[in-house]
Tab-separated table of C-alpha atoms and ligand atoms in Angstrom:
chain	number	residue	atom	x	y	z
O	294	MET	CA	-20.688	22.275	36.754
O	295	ASP	CA	-20.960	20.638	33.356
O	296	PHE	CA	-24.420	19.939	31.958
O	297	LYS	CA	-23.035	18.101	28.941
O	298	LEU	CA	-22.888	14.313	28.873
O	299	ASN	CA	-19.503	12.905	27.911
O	300	GLU	CA	-19.002	10.809	24.784
O	301	GLU	CA	-19.447	7.496	26.568
O	302	GLN	CA	-22.653	8.643	28.266
O	303	GLU	CA	-24.035	9.903	24.940
O	304	ALA	CA	-23.243	6.510	23.382
O	305	ILE	CA	-25.022	4.671	26.231
O	306	LYS	CA	-28.056	6.934	25.836
O	307	GLU	CA	-28.183	6.269	22.107
O	308	ALA	CA	-27.749	2.506	22.491
O	309	ALA	CA	-30.436	2.280	25.197
O	310	SER	CA	-32.823	4.432	23.199
O	311	ALA	CA	-32.305	2.416	19.992
O	312	PHE	CA	-32.781	-0.861	21.871
O	313	ALA	CA	-35.955	0.402	23.548
O	314	LYS	CA	-37.441	1.565	20.252
O	315	THR	CA	-36.529	-1.440	18.132
O	316	GLU	CA	-36.749	-4.300	20.644
O	317	LEU	CA	-38.957	-3.287	23.561
O	318	LEU	CA	-41.584	-1.193	21.787
O	319	PRO	CA	-43.027	-3.667	19.242
O	320	GLU	CA	-44.767	-5.936	21.782
O	321	VAL	CA	-44.899	-3.760	24.866
O	322	ILE	CA	-48.716	-3.565	24.804
O	323	GLU	CA	-49.135	-7.348	24.449
O	324	ARG	CA	-46.728	-8.033	27.309
O	325	ASP	CA	-48.700	-5.615	29.498
O	326	ILE	CA	-52.014	-7.299	28.637
O	327	LYS	CA	-50.679	-10.834	29.152
O	328	CYS	CA	-48.449	-10.007	32.160
O	329	GLU	CA	-45.647	-11.589	30.163
O	330	PHE	CA	-42.134	-11.356	31.609
O	331	PRO	CA	-39.746	-10.208	28.824
O	332	LYS	CA	-37.286	-13.054	29.330
O	333	ASP	CA	-35.564	-12.947	25.922
O	334	LEU	CA	-35.421	-9.158	25.910
O	335	ILE	CA	-33.796	-9.132	29.344
O	336	LYS	CA	-31.182	-11.523	27.940
O	337	LYS	CA	-30.532	-9.034	25.143
O	338	MET	CA	-30.292	-6.215	27.680
O	339	ALA	CA	-27.733	-8.311	29.531
O	340	GLU	CA	-25.720	-8.739	26.322
O	341	MET	CA	-25.642	-4.940	26.066
O	342	GLY	CA	-24.250	-4.792	29.599
O	343	PHE	CA	-27.408	-3.304	31.140
O	344	MET	CA	-27.974	-5.845	33.912
O	345	GLY	CA	-24.807	-5.116	35.891
O	346	MET	CA	-23.856	-1.685	34.666
O	347	MET	CA	-21.970	-0.450	37.724
O	348	VAL	CA	-20.275	-3.743	38.611
O	349	PRO	CA	-16.527	-3.905	37.803
O	350	THR	CA	-15.712	-5.775	34.609
O	351	ALA	CA	-13.722	-8.314	36.669
O	352	TYR	CA	-17.081	-9.563	38.005
O	353	GLY	CA	-18.864	-9.565	34.663
O	354	GLY	CA	-20.265	-6.039	34.903
O	355	GLY	CA	-19.999	-2.939	32.755
O	356	GLY	CA	-17.759	-0.905	35.078
O	357	MET	CA	-19.844	2.198	34.426
O	358	ASP	CA	-20.852	5.075	36.668
O	359	THR	CA	-24.245	5.694	38.268
O	360	LEU	CA	-24.985	8.582	35.913
O	361	SER	CA	-24.669	6.246	32.902
O	362	TYR	CA	-27.035	3.851	34.659
O	363	VAL	CA	-29.600	6.635	35.195
O	364	ILE	CA	-29.299	7.681	31.540
O	365	ALA	CA	-29.839	4.116	30.285
O	366	LEU	CA	-32.760	3.504	32.657
O	367	GLU	CA	-34.509	6.680	31.525
O	368	GLU	CA	-34.364	5.542	27.892
O	369	ILE	CA	-35.611	2.028	28.715
O	370	ALA	CA	-38.432	3.364	30.934
O	371	LYS	CA	-39.563	5.830	28.260
O	372	ILE	CA	-40.788	2.802	26.336
O	373	ASP	CA	-41.176	-0.013	28.865
O	374	ALA	CA	-41.335	0.681	32.619
O	375	SER	CA	-41.587	-3.064	33.360
O	376	ALA	CA	-38.231	-3.772	31.730
O	377	ALA	CA	-36.840	-0.781	33.629
O	378	VAL	CA	-37.792	-2.122	37.056
O	379	ILE	CA	-36.431	-5.590	36.257
O	380	MET	CA	-33.165	-3.899	35.310
O	381	SER	CA	-33.193	-1.579	38.310
O	382	VAL	CA	-33.689	-4.347	40.888
O	383	ASN	CA	-30.937	-6.511	39.415
O	384	ASN	CA	-28.487	-3.604	39.172
O	385	SER	CA	-28.998	-1.541	42.262
O	386	LEU	CA	-30.684	-3.789	44.800
O	387	VAL	CA	-28.937	-7.067	44.068
O	388	CYS	CA	-25.587	-6.466	42.343
O	389	TRP	CA	-24.672	-3.351	44.327
O	390	GLY	CA	-25.066	-4.998	47.737
O	391	LEU	CA	-23.147	-8.093	46.667
O	392	GLU	CA	-20.350	-6.069	45.175
O	393	ARG	CA	-20.093	-3.774	48.174
O	394	TYR	CA	-20.402	-6.311	50.994
O	395	GLY	CA	-20.069	-9.806	49.505
O	396	THR	CA	-17.050	-12.054	50.111
O	397	GLU	CA	-14.780	-12.955	47.217
O	398	VAL	CA	-16.415	-16.400	47.071
O	399	GLN	CA	-19.921	-14.875	47.029
O	400	LYS	CA	-18.889	-12.466	44.291
O	401	LYS	CA	-17.460	-15.210	42.085
O	402	LYS	CA	-20.391	-17.555	42.634
O	403	TYR	CA	-23.291	-15.094	42.553
O	404	LEU	CA	-22.286	-11.593	41.474
O	405	THR	CA	-20.579	-12.654	38.244
O	406	PRO	CA	-23.594	-14.500	36.763
O	407	LEU	CA	-25.947	-11.778	38.026
O	408	ALA	CA	-23.931	-8.886	36.610
O	409	SER	CA	-23.386	-10.555	33.257
O	410	GLY	CA	-27.084	-11.377	33.001
O	411	LYS	CA	-26.704	-15.176	33.040
O	412	SER	CA	-28.821	-15.134	36.191
O	413	LEU	CA	-31.460	-12.816	37.586
O	414	GLY	CA	-31.716	-11.514	41.139
O	415	ALA	CA	-34.417	-10.367	43.542
O	416	PHE	CA	-34.336	-8.401	46.797
O	417	ALA	CA	-36.667	-9.596	49.542
O	418	LEU	CA	-37.215	-7.171	52.395
O	419	SER	CA	-41.006	-6.608	52.497
O	420	GLU	CA	-43.393	-8.911	54.303
O	421	PRO	CA	-47.171	-8.982	54.701
O	422	GLU	CA	-46.812	-6.900	57.884
O	423	ALA	CA	-43.503	-5.182	57.230
O	424	GLY	CA	-43.543	-2.728	54.324
O	425	SER	CA	-42.757	0.846	55.337
O	426	ASP	CA	-42.083	-0.411	58.839
O	427	ALA	CA	-39.253	-2.569	57.585
O	428	THR	CA	-37.772	-3.363	60.999
O	429	SER	CA	-40.864	-5.461	61.904
O	430	GLN	CA	-39.402	-8.529	60.223
O	431	LYS	CA	-41.133	-11.822	61.057
O	432	THR	CA	-39.046	-14.073	58.814
O	433	THR	CA	-36.511	-15.847	60.999
O	434	ALA	CA	-33.127	-17.433	60.375
O	435	VAL	CA	-32.060	-19.668	63.248
O	436	ASP	CA	-28.386	-20.515	63.715
O	437	LYS	CA	-27.845	-24.275	63.471
O	438	GLY	CA	-24.062	-24.371	63.470
O	439	ASP	CA	-22.883	-24.575	59.881
O	440	HIS	CA	-26.190	-23.318	58.484
O	441	TYR	CA	-29.316	-21.296	59.287
O	442	LEU	CA	-32.893	-22.512	59.077
O	443	LEU	CA	-34.985	-19.935	57.268
O	444	ASN	CA	-38.743	-19.666	57.883
O	445	GLY	CA	-41.303	-17.037	56.904
O	446	THR	CA	-42.980	-15.205	54.051
O	447	LYS	CA	-41.863	-12.293	51.905
O	448	ASN	CA	-44.367	-10.219	49.954
O	449	TRP	CA	-44.367	-8.241	46.724
O	450	ILE	CA	-41.002	-9.410	45.458
O	451	THR	CA	-40.057	-7.995	42.037
O	452	ASN	CA	-38.429	-10.643	39.805
O	453	GLY	CA	-39.669	-13.078	42.453
O	454	TYR	CA	-41.083	-15.501	39.891
O	455	SER	CA	-38.172	-15.410	37.460
O	456	ALA	CA	-35.099	-14.958	39.646
O	457	ASP	CA	-32.336	-17.470	40.275
O	458	TYR	CA	-30.897	-15.832	43.407
O	459	TYR	CA	-32.556	-13.867	46.195
O	460	LEU	CA	-31.166	-11.537	48.838
O	461	VAL	CA	-33.383	-12.314	51.816
O	462	ILE	CA	-33.558	-10.192	54.960
O	463	ALA	CA	-34.452	-12.107	58.124
O	464	GLN	CA	-34.487	-11.827	61.888
O	465	THR	CA	-31.592	-13.669	63.566
O	466	ASN	CA	-32.016	-12.205	67.049
O	467	LYS	CA	-35.341	-10.596	67.900
O	468	GLU	CA	-34.105	-9.115	71.192
O	469	LYS	CA	-31.634	-6.919	69.345
O	470	GLY	CA	-34.310	-5.126	67.273
O	471	HIS	CA	-32.990	-3.903	63.943
O	472	HIS	CA	-29.472	-4.885	65.024
O	473	GLY	CA	-30.726	-8.486	65.110
O	474	ILE	CA	-31.590	-8.580	61.403
O	475	SER	CA	-29.295	-10.316	58.866
O	476	VAL	CA	-29.162	-10.836	55.110
O	477	PHE	CA	-28.659	-14.066	53.149
O	478	ILE	CA	-28.207	-15.227	49.583
O	479	VAL	CA	-30.822	-17.885	48.813
O	480	GLU	CA	-30.975	-20.057	45.713
O	481	ARG	CA	-34.293	-20.696	44.023
O	482	ASN	CA	-34.031	-24.489	43.854
O	483	TRP	CA	-33.314	-25.049	47.550
O	484	GLU	CA	-35.665	-27.368	49.392
O	485	GLY	CA	-38.426	-25.642	51.341
O	486	PHE	CA	-38.386	-22.524	49.140
O	487	GLU	CA	-41.646	-21.867	47.320
O	488	VAL	CA	-42.591	-19.032	45.019
O	489	GLY	CA	-46.196	-17.762	45.123
O	490	LYS	CA	-48.404	-16.868	42.173
O	491	LYS	CA	-47.810	-13.679	40.220
O	492	GLU	CA	-49.760	-10.663	41.488
O	493	ASP	CA	-52.327	-9.224	39.047
O	494	LYS	CA	-51.200	-5.599	39.094
O	495	LEU	CA	-52.441	-2.166	37.964
O	496	GLY	CA	-49.167	-1.371	36.199
O	497	ILE	CA	-45.664	-2.668	35.412
O	498	ARG	CA	-47.569	-5.811	34.519
O	499	ALA	CA	-44.789	-7.415	32.482
O	500	SER	CA	-42.545	-7.437	35.537
O	501	ASP	CA	-43.367	-10.193	37.971
O	502	THR	CA	-44.211	-9.612	41.606
O	503	CYS	CA	-44.926	-12.458	43.997
O	504	SER	CA	-44.608	-13.734	47.515
O	505	LEU	CA	-41.860	-16.114	48.630
O	506	MET	CA	-42.417	-18.814	51.234
O	507	PHE	CA	-39.610	-20.380	53.253
O	508	THR	CA	-40.124	-23.557	55.265
O	509	ASP	CA	-37.004	-24.815	57.025
O	510	VAL	CA	-34.787	-23.711	54.157
O	511	LYS	CA	-31.174	-24.632	54.932
O	512	VAL	CA	-28.968	-21.633	54.207
O	513	PRO	CA	-25.217	-22.317	54.503
O	514	LYS	CA	-23.372	-19.925	56.849
O	515	GLU	CA	-21.160	-18.770	53.985
O	516	ASN	CA	-24.295	-17.335	52.307
O	517	ARG	CA	-24.775	-14.678	54.979
O	518	ILE	CA	-23.658	-11.259	53.712
O	519	GLY	CA	-21.630	-9.362	56.288
O	520	GLU	CA	-21.808	-10.006	60.007
O	521	GLU	CA	-24.880	-11.252	61.824
O	522	GLY	CA	-27.024	-8.196	62.642
O	523	PHE	CA	-25.881	-6.253	59.556
O	524	GLY	CA	-28.991	-7.009	57.485
O	525	PHE	CA	-31.039	-3.909	58.226
O	526	LYS	CA	-28.163	-1.525	57.581
O	527	PHE	CA	-27.465	-3.499	54.392
O	528	ALA	CA	-31.081	-3.046	53.266
O	529	MET	CA	-31.129	0.678	54.051
O	530	GLU	CA	-27.846	1.351	52.268
O	531	THR	CA	-28.909	-0.693	49.269
O	532	LEU	CA	-32.182	1.205	49.065
O	533	ASN	CA	-30.372	4.560	49.116
O	534	GLY	CA	-28.941	3.622	45.720
O	535	GLY	CA	-32.012	1.702	44.570
O	536	ARG	CA	-34.093	4.851	44.904
O	537	ILE	CA	-31.918	6.543	42.277
O	538	GLY	CA	-32.892	3.717	39.921
O	539	ILE	CA	-36.601	4.127	40.648
O	540	ALA	CA	-36.251	7.900	40.249
O	541	ALA	CA	-34.759	7.259	36.796
O	542	GLN	CA	-37.574	4.844	35.971
O	543	ALA	CA	-40.126	7.516	36.938
O	544	LEU	CA	-38.230	10.137	34.933
O	545	GLY	CA	-38.351	7.847	31.896
O	546	ILE	CA	-42.106	7.308	32.210
O	547	ALA	CA	-42.634	11.083	32.373
O	548	ALA	CA	-40.274	11.826	29.484
O	549	GLY	CA	-41.882	9.098	27.366
O	550	ALA	CA	-45.333	10.525	28.064
O	551	LEU	CA	-44.166	14.001	27.005
O	552	GLU	CA	-42.601	12.725	23.757
O	553	LEU	CA	-45.845	11.011	22.778
O	554	SER	CA	-47.868	14.087	23.766
O	555	VAL	CA	-45.778	16.448	21.607
O	556	LYS	CA	-46.092	14.100	18.636
O	557	TYR	CA	-49.835	13.752	19.074
O	558	ALA	CA	-50.404	17.476	19.608
O	559	LEU	CA	-48.708	18.203	16.282
O	560	GLU	CA	-50.915	15.693	14.457
O	561	ARG	CA	-54.372	15.968	15.990
O	562	LYS	CA	-56.630	18.650	14.552
O	563	THR	CA	-59.628	20.320	16.186
O	564	PHE	CA	-61.412	23.487	15.126
O	565	GLY	CA	-59.360	23.700	11.945
O	566	LYS	CA	-55.909	23.604	13.529
O	567	THR	CA	-53.636	21.164	15.311
O	568	ILE	CA	-54.221	20.997	19.049
O	569	SER	CA	-50.598	22.163	19.447
O	570	GLU	CA	-51.870	25.549	18.294
O	571	HIS	CA	-54.236	25.846	21.263
O	572	GLN	CA	-52.499	27.672	24.063
O	573	ALA	CA	-54.098	25.399	26.673
O	574	ILE	CA	-52.246	22.433	25.150
O	575	GLN	CA	-49.014	24.409	24.688
O	576	PHE	CA	-49.045	25.328	28.384
O	577	LYS	CA	-49.650	21.729	29.433
O	578	LEU	CA	-46.625	20.664	27.356
O	579	ALA	CA	-44.510	23.477	28.807
O	580	ASP	CA	-45.447	22.508	32.367
O	581	MET	CA	-44.580	18.878	31.661
O	582	ASP	CA	-41.234	19.892	30.163
O	583	ILE	CA	-40.326	22.076	33.170
O	584	GLU	CA	-41.164	19.355	35.687
O	585	ILE	CA	-39.296	16.670	33.743
O	586	GLU	CA	-36.197	18.845	33.416
O	587	ALA	CA	-36.238	19.489	37.174
O	588	ALA	CA	-36.667	15.760	37.888
O	589	ARG	CA	-33.794	14.917	35.525
O	590	LEU	CA	-31.457	17.338	37.299
O	591	LEU	CA	-32.390	15.814	40.674
O	592	CYS	CA	-31.709	12.306	39.328
O	593	TYR	CA	-28.368	13.352	37.866
O	594	LYS	CA	-27.403	15.119	41.088
O	595	ALA	CA	-28.148	12.048	43.217
O	596	ALA	CA	-26.176	9.864	40.780
O	597	LEU	CA	-23.202	12.235	40.768
O	598	LYS	CA	-23.156	12.399	44.563
O	599	LYS	CA	-23.047	8.604	44.684
O	600	ASP	CA	-20.282	8.506	42.074
O	601	ASN	CA	-18.305	11.126	44.016
O	602	ASN	CA	-18.635	9.143	47.250
O	603	GLU	CA	-20.612	11.923	48.912
O	604	ASP	CA	-23.584	11.316	51.208
O	605	TYR	CA	-26.475	10.715	48.778
O	606	VAL	CA	-29.241	9.635	51.180
O	607	ARG	CA	-31.149	12.938	51.010
O	608	ALA	CA	-30.448	13.459	47.298
O	609	SER	CA	-31.742	10.011	46.337
O	610	ALA	CA	-34.887	10.391	48.469
O	611	ILE	CA	-35.583	13.816	46.926
O	612	ALA	CA	-34.987	12.513	43.390
O	613	LYS	CA	-37.273	9.520	43.987
O	614	LEU	CA	-40.053	11.542	45.606
O	615	TYR	CA	-40.002	14.299	42.989
O	616	SER	CA	-39.580	12.162	39.888
O	617	SER	CA	-42.382	9.819	40.915
O	618	LYS	CA	-44.717	12.787	41.459
O	619	VAL	CA	-43.744	14.132	38.031
O	620	ALA	CA	-44.306	10.703	36.435
O	621	MET	CA	-47.802	10.530	37.895
O	622	GLU	CA	-48.814	14.087	37.017
O	623	THR	CA	-47.236	14.070	33.581
O	624	SER	CA	-48.756	10.772	32.530
O	625	ILE	CA	-52.222	11.971	33.618
O	626	GLU	CA	-51.753	15.110	31.487
O	627	ALA	CA	-50.555	12.969	28.576
O	628	VAL	CA	-53.839	11.030	28.675
O	629	GLN	CA	-55.725	14.350	28.755
O	630	ILE	CA	-53.842	15.671	25.712
O	631	HIS	CA	-54.680	12.475	23.818
O	632	GLY	CA	-58.387	12.856	24.646
O	633	GLY	CA	-60.388	9.661	24.107
O	634	TYR	CA	-57.448	8.064	22.263
O	635	GLY	CA	-55.428	8.396	25.439
O	636	TYR	CA	-57.868	6.115	27.196
O	637	VAL	CA	-57.167	3.103	24.985
O	638	ARG	CA	-54.121	0.848	24.992
O	639	GLU	CA	-52.965	1.565	21.432
O	640	TYR	CA	-51.675	5.034	22.287
O	641	HIS	CA	-49.463	3.877	25.204
O	642	VAL	CA	-50.149	6.780	27.569
O	643	GLU	CA	-52.817	4.935	29.586
O	644	ARG	CA	-50.198	2.257	30.349
O	645	MET	CA	-47.721	4.947	31.356
O	646	MET	CA	-50.294	6.395	33.743
O	647	ARG	CA	-50.824	2.954	35.297
O	648	ASP	CA	-47.077	2.288	35.436
O	649	ALA	CA	-46.334	5.652	37.049
O	650	LYS	CA	-48.286	4.968	40.238
O	651	ILE	CA	-45.983	2.284	41.590
O	652	THR	CA	-43.014	4.664	41.591
O	653	GLN	CA	-44.721	6.519	44.462
O	654	ILE	CA	-45.055	3.278	46.443
O	655	TYR	CA	-42.105	0.905	46.111
O	656	GLU	CA	-38.591	1.362	47.481
O	657	GLY	CA	-40.222	3.519	50.155
O	658	THR	CA	-43.513	5.364	49.650
O	659	SER	CA	-43.510	9.134	49.124
O	660	GLU	CA	-44.419	9.528	52.794
O	661	ILE	CA	-41.347	7.468	53.763
O	662	GLN	CA	-39.144	9.625	51.490
O	663	LYS	CA	-40.404	12.680	53.392
O	664	ILE	CA	-39.449	10.986	56.670
O	665	ILE	CA	-35.937	10.341	55.305
O	666	ILE	CA	-35.553	13.902	53.980
O	667	SER	CA	-36.887	15.614	57.117
O	668	ARG	CA	-34.737	13.432	59.408
O	669	LYS	CA	-31.657	14.516	57.457
O	670	LEU	CA	-32.723	18.158	57.711
O	671	LEU	CA	-33.344	17.952	61.422
O	672	SER	CA	-30.298	15.896	62.419
V	904	CAA	N1	-29.259	4.802	55.110
V	904	CAA	C1	-28.440	4.120	55.973
V	904	CAA	N2	-28.864	3.741	57.195
V	904	CAA	C2	-30.122	4.029	57.529
V	904	CAA	C3	-31.016	4.710	56.684
V	904	CAA	C4	-30.525	5.091	55.423
V	904	CAA	N3	-31.315	5.736	54.545
V	904	CAA	N4	-32.212	4.834	57.303
V	904	CAA	C5	-32.085	4.259	58.510
V	904	CAA	N5	-30.819	3.767	58.642
V	904	CAA	C6	-30.264	3.077	59.800
V	904	CAA	C7	-30.184	3.993	61.012
V	904	CAA	O1	-28.965	4.696	61.031
V	904	CAA	C8	-30.322	3.011	62.159
V	904	CAA	O2	-29.090	2.351	62.361
V	904	CAA	P1	-28.301	2.465	63.800
V	904	CAA	O3	-29.301	2.139	64.869
V	904	CAA	O4	-27.197	1.487	63.657
V	904	CAA	O5	-27.851	3.887	63.860
V	904	CAA	C9	-31.252	1.958	61.600
V	904	CAA	O6	-31.163	2.048	60.179
V	904	CAA	C10	-32.695	2.141	62.023
V	904	CAA	O7	-33.063	3.447	61.666
V	904	CAA	P2	-34.408	4.128	62.134
V	904	CAA	O8	-34.495	4.114	63.620
V	904	CAA	O9	-34.478	5.448	61.439
V	904	CAA	O10	-35.486	3.095	61.582
V	904	CAA	P3	-37.051	3.238	61.421
V	904	CAA	O11	-37.677	2.009	61.932
V	904	CAA	O12	-37.515	4.557	61.953
V	904	CAA	O13	-37.239	3.182	59.805
V	904	CAA	C11	-37.235	3.953	57.562
V	904	CAA	C12	-36.585	3.996	58.948
V	904	CAA	C13	-36.447	4.942	56.732
V	904	CAA	C14	-38.683	4.339	57.592
V	904	CAA	C15	-37.065	2.510	56.974
V	904	CAA	O14	-37.803	1.558	57.711
V	904	CAA	C16	-37.457	2.426	55.522
V	904	CAA	O15	-36.651	2.765	54.657
V	904	CAA	N6	-38.701	1.966	55.189
V	904	CAA	C17	-39.102	1.766	53.823
V	904	CAA	C18	-38.757	0.378	53.375
V	904	CAA	C19	-38.521	0.290	51.894
V	904	CAA	O16	-38.080	1.232	51.252
V	904	CAA	N7	-38.777	-0.881	51.336
V	904	CAA	C20	-38.487	-1.120	49.990
V	904	CAA	C21	-38.452	-2.598	49.726
V	904	CAA	S1	-37.589	-3.003	48.215
V	904	CAA	C22	-38.598	-2.538	46.976
V	904	CAA	O17	-39.605	-1.945	47.168
V	904	CAA	C23	-38.085	-2.896	45.586
V	904	CAA	C24	-38.995	-2.615	44.498
V	904	CAA	O18	-40.161	-2.413	44.679
V	904	CAA	C25	-38.562	-2.617	43.126
V	905	FAD	P1	-47.652	0.316	54.391
V	905	FAD	O1	-46.323	0.381	55.001
V	905	FAD	O2	-48.693	-0.463	55.109
V	905	FAD	O3	-48.188	1.789	54.140
V	905	FAD	C1	-49.569	2.104	53.894
V	905	FAD	C2	-49.688	3.626	53.783
V	905	FAD	O4	-49.327	4.226	55.041
V	905	FAD	C3	-48.761	4.241	52.737
V	905	FAD	O5	-49.381	5.343	52.144
V	905	FAD	C4	-47.571	4.715	53.574
V	905	FAD	O6	-46.862	5.779	52.969
V	905	FAD	C5	-48.286	5.180	54.844
V	905	FAD	N1	-47.371	5.136	56.009
V	905	FAD	C6	-46.840	4.045	56.599
V	905	FAD	N2	-46.062	4.395	57.636
V	905	FAD	C7	-46.102	5.758	57.688
V	905	FAD	C8	-45.513	6.750	58.542
V	905	FAD	N3	-44.667	6.421	59.519
V	905	FAD	N4	-45.792	8.046	58.316
V	905	FAD	C9	-46.618	8.409	57.298
V	905	FAD	N5	-47.214	7.548	56.473
V	905	FAD	C10	-46.954	6.227	56.663
V	905	FAD	N6	-40.513	-5.079	48.445
V	905	FAD	C11	-39.353	-5.780	48.463
V	905	FAD	O7	-38.777	-6.048	49.518
V	905	FAD	N7	-38.780	-6.172	47.293
V	905	FAD	C12	-39.338	-5.934	46.095
V	905	FAD	O8	-38.771	-6.312	45.064
V	905	FAD	C13	-40.586	-5.229	46.055
V	905	FAD	N8	-41.223	-5.005	44.872
V	905	FAD	C14	-42.489	-4.479	44.875
V	905	FAD	C15	-43.225	-4.409	43.678
V	905	FAD	C16	-44.534	-3.987	43.689
V	905	FAD	C17	-45.304	-3.954	42.415
V	905	FAD	C18	-45.137	-3.574	44.915
V	905	FAD	C19	-46.580	-3.130	44.969
V	905	FAD	C20	-44.398	-3.577	46.074
V	905	FAD	C21	-43.077	-4.043	46.082
V	905	FAD	N9	-42.349	-4.137	47.265
V	905	FAD	C22	-41.148	-4.809	47.293
V	905	FAD	C23	-42.940	-3.704	48.514
V	905	FAD	C24	-42.941	-2.195	48.683
V	905	FAD	O9	-41.653	-1.726	48.969
V	905	FAD	C25	-43.951	-1.849	49.795
V	905	FAD	O10	-45.237	-2.092	49.261
V	905	FAD	C26	-43.812	-0.421	50.276
V	905	FAD	O11	-42.591	-0.236	50.942
V	905	FAD	C27	-44.979	-0.014	51.192
V	905	FAD	O12	-45.241	-0.968	52.170
V	905	FAD	P2	-46.743	-1.507	52.417
V	905	FAD	O13	-47.267	-1.916	51.109
V	905	FAD	O14	-46.706	-2.502	53.503
V	905	FAD	O15	-47.550	-0.230	52.889
């Protein structure tokens, strides 16, 4: 086992880190306050190849491995967790599924602009009454010969406000349970498709989250991905990889919080010495470091398993569960180390604490990850 990144991975890490520090950092606080989607910055990330990292170059992507993707996401999330989730959804929930299961026509028409960053994608599985219990889909797609008629509401869709293309999961045959669920590519400007208002969120406020409403939206047959009834499997398989992205986002939040805490501890003085000289603070930093290192290894392991075509369901659930717990705990400690300064926006760690929470909820809550892990153990 080699714990050293190769030259290409080191270069990706450096490029992502430099971009995050020079481009994302300057206005990250303002974007959080104003809930401002970083449109121009996402374009720049696309130019760097970050919006379709694992897609083959033939389809406009970067042709990179999952480990490189995890490394880049960590660096982006260290500074801006909102930009990280925008990137993660486009890469692992939208591009991956299209690349893996799309037809050649779908890939040319949709994957290429999405992977090159000309367009942005969203993944719409959740509904008002179908979150963890994802098989309880109420959105329907009724076969009308050469097209389907799509009706229903999706909830909480990341990139929902800004996307051009949406992967929408819908019920095509209720009697068949989860085998009666299908997945479709839907374009934003189609008649009957309405995007709701942006949610006013606790964290990741610069990413947009909103509901999607479909009223008799005509979806051409050729926009179904895979066979009818394949939609639930498609969603589950996509989420197996997506969870590696969210794990990396959580890892980045934690690592960013530690970096700021070390810097602050070396500067802030109390009782005639820097707080870094108090053992209580040293031990907090050591605990954070240990947890982050463990989370990083779990993220890398899940990524390597995916790259090696091994079963990565358990590994990605473990990485997501653990890294999100570390993000939450570490960011709370970072606020504590900053004292009162940690409680105001200027010092960044309060935002990190708010951003961390969502990583324990989306792409399957921590409780759902435990269901996935225990089912694997017991099967
Ligand atoms: N990988 C592949 N297939 C899977 C799977 C996995 N991890 N988990 C389940 N399946 C398959 C099963 O094999 C089964 O298929 P067959 O019948 O053909 O064998 C089918 O799915 C149904 O499985 P279950 O009976 O286990 O289904 P369940 O109703 O008990 O639910 C669950 C399983 C894991 C809880 C699932 O509902 C789930 O993952 N829920 C969480 C939903 C989620 O993560 N949503 C995220 C939305 S996207 C998002 O959040 C993006 C963002 O914020 C940025
Ligand atoms: P519920 O499923 O109602 O769960 C409520 C609580 O009950 C949770 O603590 C849960 O863990 C627990 N629980 C539920 N079932 C069980 C069980 N069987 N055993 C033990 N505990 C259980 N979805 C998308 O499709 N696409 C997106 O892009 C997207 N982006 C999101 C962005 C944000 C900011 C948010 C908040 C959500 C997003 N989601 C998205 C939805 C997200 O995936 C769901 O919120 C999540 O899966 C949980 O579903 P729920 O909110 O309905 O909670």
